mmCIF file of C-alpha atoms and ligand atoms in Angstrom:
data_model
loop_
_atom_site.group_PDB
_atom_site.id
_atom_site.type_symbol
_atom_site.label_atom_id
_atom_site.label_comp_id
_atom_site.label_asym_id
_atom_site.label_seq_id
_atom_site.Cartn_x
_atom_site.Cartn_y
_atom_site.Cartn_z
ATOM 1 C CA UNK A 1415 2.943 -2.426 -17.067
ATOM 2 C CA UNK A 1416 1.023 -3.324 -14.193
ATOM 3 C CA UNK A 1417 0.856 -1.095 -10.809
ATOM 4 C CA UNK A 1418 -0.408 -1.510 -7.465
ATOM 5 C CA UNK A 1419 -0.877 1.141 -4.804
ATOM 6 C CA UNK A 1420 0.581 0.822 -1.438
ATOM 7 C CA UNK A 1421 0.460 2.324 1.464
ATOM 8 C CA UNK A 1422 2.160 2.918 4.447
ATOM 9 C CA UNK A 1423 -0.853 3.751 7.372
ATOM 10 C CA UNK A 1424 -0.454 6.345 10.027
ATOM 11 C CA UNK A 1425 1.374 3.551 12.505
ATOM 12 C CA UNK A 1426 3.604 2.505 10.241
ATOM 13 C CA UNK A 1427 4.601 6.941 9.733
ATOM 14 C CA UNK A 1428 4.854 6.702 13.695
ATOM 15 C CA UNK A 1429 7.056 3.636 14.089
ATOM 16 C CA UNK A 1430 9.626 4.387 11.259
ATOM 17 C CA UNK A 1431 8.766 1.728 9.308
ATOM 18 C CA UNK A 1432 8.371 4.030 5.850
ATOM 19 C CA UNK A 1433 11.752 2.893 4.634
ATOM 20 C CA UNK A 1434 11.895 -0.647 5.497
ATOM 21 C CA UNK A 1435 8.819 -1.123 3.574
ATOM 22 C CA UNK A 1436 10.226 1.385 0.796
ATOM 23 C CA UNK A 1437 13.492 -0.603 1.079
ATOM 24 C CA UNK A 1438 11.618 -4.342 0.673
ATOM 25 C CA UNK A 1439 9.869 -3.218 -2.727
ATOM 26 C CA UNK A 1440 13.049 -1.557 -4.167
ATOM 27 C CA UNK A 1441 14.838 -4.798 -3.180
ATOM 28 C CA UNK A 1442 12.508 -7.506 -5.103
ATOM 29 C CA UNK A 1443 13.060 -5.027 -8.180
ATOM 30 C CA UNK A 1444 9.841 -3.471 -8.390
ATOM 31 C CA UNK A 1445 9.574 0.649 -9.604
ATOM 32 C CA UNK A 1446 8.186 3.438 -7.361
ATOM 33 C CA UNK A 1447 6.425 5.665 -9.990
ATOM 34 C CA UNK A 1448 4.619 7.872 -7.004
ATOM 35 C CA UNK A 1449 5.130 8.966 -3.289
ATOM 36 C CA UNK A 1450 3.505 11.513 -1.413
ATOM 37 C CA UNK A 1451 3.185 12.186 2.672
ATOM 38 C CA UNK A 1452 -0.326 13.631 3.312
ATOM 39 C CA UNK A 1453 -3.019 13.869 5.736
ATOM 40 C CA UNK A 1454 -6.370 12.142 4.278
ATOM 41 C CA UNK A 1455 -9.312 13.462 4.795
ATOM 42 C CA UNK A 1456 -12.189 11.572 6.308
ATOM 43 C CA UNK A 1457 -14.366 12.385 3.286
ATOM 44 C CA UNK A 1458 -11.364 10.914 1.464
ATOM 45 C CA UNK A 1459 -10.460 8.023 3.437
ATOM 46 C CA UNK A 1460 -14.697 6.875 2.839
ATOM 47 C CA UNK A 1461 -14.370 6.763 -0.856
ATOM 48 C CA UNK A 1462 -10.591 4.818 -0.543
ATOM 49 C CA UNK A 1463 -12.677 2.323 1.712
ATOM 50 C CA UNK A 1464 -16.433 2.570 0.038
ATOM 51 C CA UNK A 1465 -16.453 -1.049 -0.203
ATOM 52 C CA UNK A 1466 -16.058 -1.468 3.469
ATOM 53 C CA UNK A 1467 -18.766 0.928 4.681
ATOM 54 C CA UNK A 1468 -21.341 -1.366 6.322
ATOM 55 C CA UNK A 1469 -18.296 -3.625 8.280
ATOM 56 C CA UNK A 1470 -18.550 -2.919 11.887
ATOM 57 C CA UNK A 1471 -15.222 -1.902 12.282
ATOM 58 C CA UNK A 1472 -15.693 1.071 9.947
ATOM 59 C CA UNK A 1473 -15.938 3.831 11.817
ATOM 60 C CA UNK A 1474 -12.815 2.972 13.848
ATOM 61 C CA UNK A 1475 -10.916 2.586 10.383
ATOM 62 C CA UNK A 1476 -11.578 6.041 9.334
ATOM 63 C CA UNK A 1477 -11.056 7.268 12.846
ATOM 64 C CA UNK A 1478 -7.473 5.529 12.575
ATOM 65 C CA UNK A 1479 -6.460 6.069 9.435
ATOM 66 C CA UNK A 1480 -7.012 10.026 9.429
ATOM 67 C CA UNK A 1481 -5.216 9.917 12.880
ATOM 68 C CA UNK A 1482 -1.805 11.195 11.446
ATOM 69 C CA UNK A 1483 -0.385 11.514 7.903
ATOM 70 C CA UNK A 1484 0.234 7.875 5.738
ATOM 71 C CA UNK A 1485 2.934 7.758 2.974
ATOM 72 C CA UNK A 1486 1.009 6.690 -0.533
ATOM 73 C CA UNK A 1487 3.143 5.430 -3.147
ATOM 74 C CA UNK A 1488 2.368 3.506 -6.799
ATOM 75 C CA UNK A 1489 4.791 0.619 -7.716
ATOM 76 C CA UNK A 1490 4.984 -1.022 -11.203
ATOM 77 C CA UNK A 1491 6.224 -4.252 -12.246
ATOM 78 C CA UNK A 1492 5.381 -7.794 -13.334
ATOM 79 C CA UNK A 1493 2.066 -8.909 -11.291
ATOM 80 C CA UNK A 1494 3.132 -6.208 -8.432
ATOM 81 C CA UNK A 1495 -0.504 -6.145 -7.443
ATOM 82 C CA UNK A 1496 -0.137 -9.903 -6.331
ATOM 83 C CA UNK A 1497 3.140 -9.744 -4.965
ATOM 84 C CA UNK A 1498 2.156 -6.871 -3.184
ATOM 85 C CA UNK A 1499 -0.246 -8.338 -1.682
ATOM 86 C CA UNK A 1500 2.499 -11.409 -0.538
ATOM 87 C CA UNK A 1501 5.076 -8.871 0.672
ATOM 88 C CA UNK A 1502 2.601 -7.371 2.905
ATOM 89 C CA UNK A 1503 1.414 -10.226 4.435
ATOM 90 C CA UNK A 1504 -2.355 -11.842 5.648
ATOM 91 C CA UNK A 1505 -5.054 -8.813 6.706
ATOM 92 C CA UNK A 1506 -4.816 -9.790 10.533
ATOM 93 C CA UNK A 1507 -1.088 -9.964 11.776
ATOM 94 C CA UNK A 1508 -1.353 -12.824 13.796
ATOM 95 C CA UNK A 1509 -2.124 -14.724 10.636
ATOM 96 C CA UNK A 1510 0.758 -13.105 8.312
ATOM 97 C CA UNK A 1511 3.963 -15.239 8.167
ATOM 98 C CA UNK A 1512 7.047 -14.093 9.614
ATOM 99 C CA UNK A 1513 9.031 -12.728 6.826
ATOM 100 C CA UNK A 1514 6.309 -10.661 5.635
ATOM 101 C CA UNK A 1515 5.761 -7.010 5.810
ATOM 102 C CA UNK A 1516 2.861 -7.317 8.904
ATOM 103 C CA UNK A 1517 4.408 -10.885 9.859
ATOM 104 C CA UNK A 1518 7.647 -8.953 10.165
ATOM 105 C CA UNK A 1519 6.502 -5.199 12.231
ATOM 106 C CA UNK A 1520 3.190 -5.492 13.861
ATOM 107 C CA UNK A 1521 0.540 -7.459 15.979
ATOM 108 C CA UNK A 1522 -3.729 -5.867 15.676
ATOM 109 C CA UNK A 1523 -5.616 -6.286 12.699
ATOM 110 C CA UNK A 1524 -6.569 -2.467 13.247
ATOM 111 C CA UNK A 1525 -2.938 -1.216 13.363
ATOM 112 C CA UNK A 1526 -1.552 -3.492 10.264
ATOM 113 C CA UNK A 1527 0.871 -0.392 9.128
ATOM 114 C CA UNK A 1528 0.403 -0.862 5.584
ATOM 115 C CA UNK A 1529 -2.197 -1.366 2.819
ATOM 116 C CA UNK A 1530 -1.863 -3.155 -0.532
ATOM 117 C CA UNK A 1531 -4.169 -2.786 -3.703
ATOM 118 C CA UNK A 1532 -6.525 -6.662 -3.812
ATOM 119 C CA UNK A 1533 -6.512 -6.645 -7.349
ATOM 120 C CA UNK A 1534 -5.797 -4.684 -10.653
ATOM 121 C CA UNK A 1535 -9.246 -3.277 -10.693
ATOM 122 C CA UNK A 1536 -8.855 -1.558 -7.817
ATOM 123 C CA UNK A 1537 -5.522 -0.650 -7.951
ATOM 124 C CA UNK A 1538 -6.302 1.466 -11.000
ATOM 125 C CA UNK A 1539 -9.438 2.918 -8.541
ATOM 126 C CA UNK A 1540 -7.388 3.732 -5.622
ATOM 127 C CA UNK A 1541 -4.241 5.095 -7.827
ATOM 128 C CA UNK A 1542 -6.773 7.542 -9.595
ATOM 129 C CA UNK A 1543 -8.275 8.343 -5.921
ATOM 130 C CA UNK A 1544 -4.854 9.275 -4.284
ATOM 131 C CA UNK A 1545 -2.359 10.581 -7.554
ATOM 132 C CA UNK A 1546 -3.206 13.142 -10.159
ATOM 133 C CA UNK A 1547 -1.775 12.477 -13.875
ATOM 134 C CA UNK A 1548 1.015 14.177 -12.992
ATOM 135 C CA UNK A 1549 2.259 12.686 -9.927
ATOM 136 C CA UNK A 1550 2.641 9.353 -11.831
ATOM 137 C CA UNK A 1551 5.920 9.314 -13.563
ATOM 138 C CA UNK A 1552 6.766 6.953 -16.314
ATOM 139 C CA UNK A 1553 10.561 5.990 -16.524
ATOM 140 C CA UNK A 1554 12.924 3.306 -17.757
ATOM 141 C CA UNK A 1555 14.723 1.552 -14.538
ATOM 142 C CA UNK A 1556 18.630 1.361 -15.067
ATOM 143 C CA UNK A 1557 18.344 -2.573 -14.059
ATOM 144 C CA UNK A 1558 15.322 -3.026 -15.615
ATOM 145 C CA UNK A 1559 17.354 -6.039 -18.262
ATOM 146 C CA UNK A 1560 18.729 -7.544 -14.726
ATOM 147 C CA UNK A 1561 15.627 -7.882 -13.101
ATOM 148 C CA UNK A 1562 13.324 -9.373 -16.120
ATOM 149 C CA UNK A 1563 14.285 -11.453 -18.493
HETATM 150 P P1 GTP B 1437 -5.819 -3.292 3.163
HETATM 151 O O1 GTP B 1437 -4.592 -3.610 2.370
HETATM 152 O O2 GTP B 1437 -5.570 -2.310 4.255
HETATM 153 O O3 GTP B 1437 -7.005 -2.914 2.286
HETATM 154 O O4 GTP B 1437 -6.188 -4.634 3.911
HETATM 155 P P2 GTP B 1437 -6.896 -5.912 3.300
HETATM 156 O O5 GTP B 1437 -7.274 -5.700 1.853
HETATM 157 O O6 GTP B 1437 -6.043 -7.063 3.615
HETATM 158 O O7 GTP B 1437 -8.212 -5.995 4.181
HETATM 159 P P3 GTP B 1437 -9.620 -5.243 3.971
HETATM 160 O O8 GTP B 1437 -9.584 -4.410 2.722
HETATM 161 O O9 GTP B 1437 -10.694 -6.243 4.119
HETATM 162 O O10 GTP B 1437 -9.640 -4.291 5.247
HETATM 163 C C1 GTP B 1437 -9.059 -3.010 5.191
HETATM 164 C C2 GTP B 1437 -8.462 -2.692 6.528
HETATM 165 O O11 GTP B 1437 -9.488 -2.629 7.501
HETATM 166 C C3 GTP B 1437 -7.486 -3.744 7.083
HETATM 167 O O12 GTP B 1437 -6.187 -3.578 6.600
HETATM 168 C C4 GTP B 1437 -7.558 -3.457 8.571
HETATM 169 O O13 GTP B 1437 -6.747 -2.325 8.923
HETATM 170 C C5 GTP B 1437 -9.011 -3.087 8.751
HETATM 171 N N1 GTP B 1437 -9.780 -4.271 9.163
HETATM 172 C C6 GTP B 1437 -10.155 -5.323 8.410
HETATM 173 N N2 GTP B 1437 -10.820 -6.216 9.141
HETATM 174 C C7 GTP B 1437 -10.873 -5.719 10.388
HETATM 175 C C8 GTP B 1437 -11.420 -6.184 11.616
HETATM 176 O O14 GTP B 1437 -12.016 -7.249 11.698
HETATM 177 N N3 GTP B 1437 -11.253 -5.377 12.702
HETATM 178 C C9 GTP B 1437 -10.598 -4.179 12.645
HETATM 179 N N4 GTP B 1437 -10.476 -3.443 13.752
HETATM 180 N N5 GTP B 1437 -10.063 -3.721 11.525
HETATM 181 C C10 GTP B 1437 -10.191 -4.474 10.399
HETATM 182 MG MG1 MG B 1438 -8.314 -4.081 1.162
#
């Protein structure tokens, strides 16, 4: 089954926003198969975002992200990577549609209060980066026959 990792950034910890975004996966019928609260590290937070190293907004990403502790969480479900993606909205606020998770709760592209895996490549990447073996758990969902066919 396919999961995506998603998580909710240090503004969206501040603002209370943790269980509306918890609440909007839960809702479409998606799993939660991991959740921590931690603090990244720097050293961390470069490997989660190697690919962005030479953007010149970098620095200030790091700087932002290990400003306070982020929720991290693994969801499973039928092409959750892409729908993530949907439910969280466009990278830059002012382009996400109302409805979505950024179109919904926030305005600067550098305080977008949540991230979302771009593909199943790297969701498997950052999953392995944030969860040991163990933290992933494997279940069978009660209304797993009434949300899939
Ligand atoms: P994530 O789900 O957080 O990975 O966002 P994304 O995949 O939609 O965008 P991308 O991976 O390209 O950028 C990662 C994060 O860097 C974004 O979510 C923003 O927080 C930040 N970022 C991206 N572009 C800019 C920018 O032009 N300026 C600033 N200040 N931050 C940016
Ligand atoms: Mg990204």
């Amino acid at each position: 089954e396919e999961r995506t990792f998603i998580m909710v950034k240090p503004d969206g910890v501040q603002r209370g926003i943790v269980g509306e975004i918890i609440k909007r996966f839960e809702n479409r019928g998606y799993k939660l198969v991991a959740c921590k609260m931690c603090r990244p590290s720097k050293e961390h937070l470069e490997k989660h975002y190697a690919d962005l190293s030479k953007k010149p907004f970098f620095p200030g990403l790091i700087q932002y992200m290990s400003s306070g502790p982020v929720v991290a969480m693994a969801w499973e479900g039928k092409e959750v990577v892409k729908m993530g993606r949907a439910m969280l909205g466009a990278t830059n606020p002012l382009d996400s549609n109302p409805g979505t998770i950024r179109g919904d709760f926030c305005i600067d592209v550098g305080r977008n209060i949540c991230h979302g895996s771009d593909a199943v490549e790297s969701a498997k990447k950052e999953i392995g980066l944030w969860f040991s073996a163990e933290e992933l758990q494997s279940y069978k969902s009660c209304e797993f026959e009434w949300v899939y066919e």
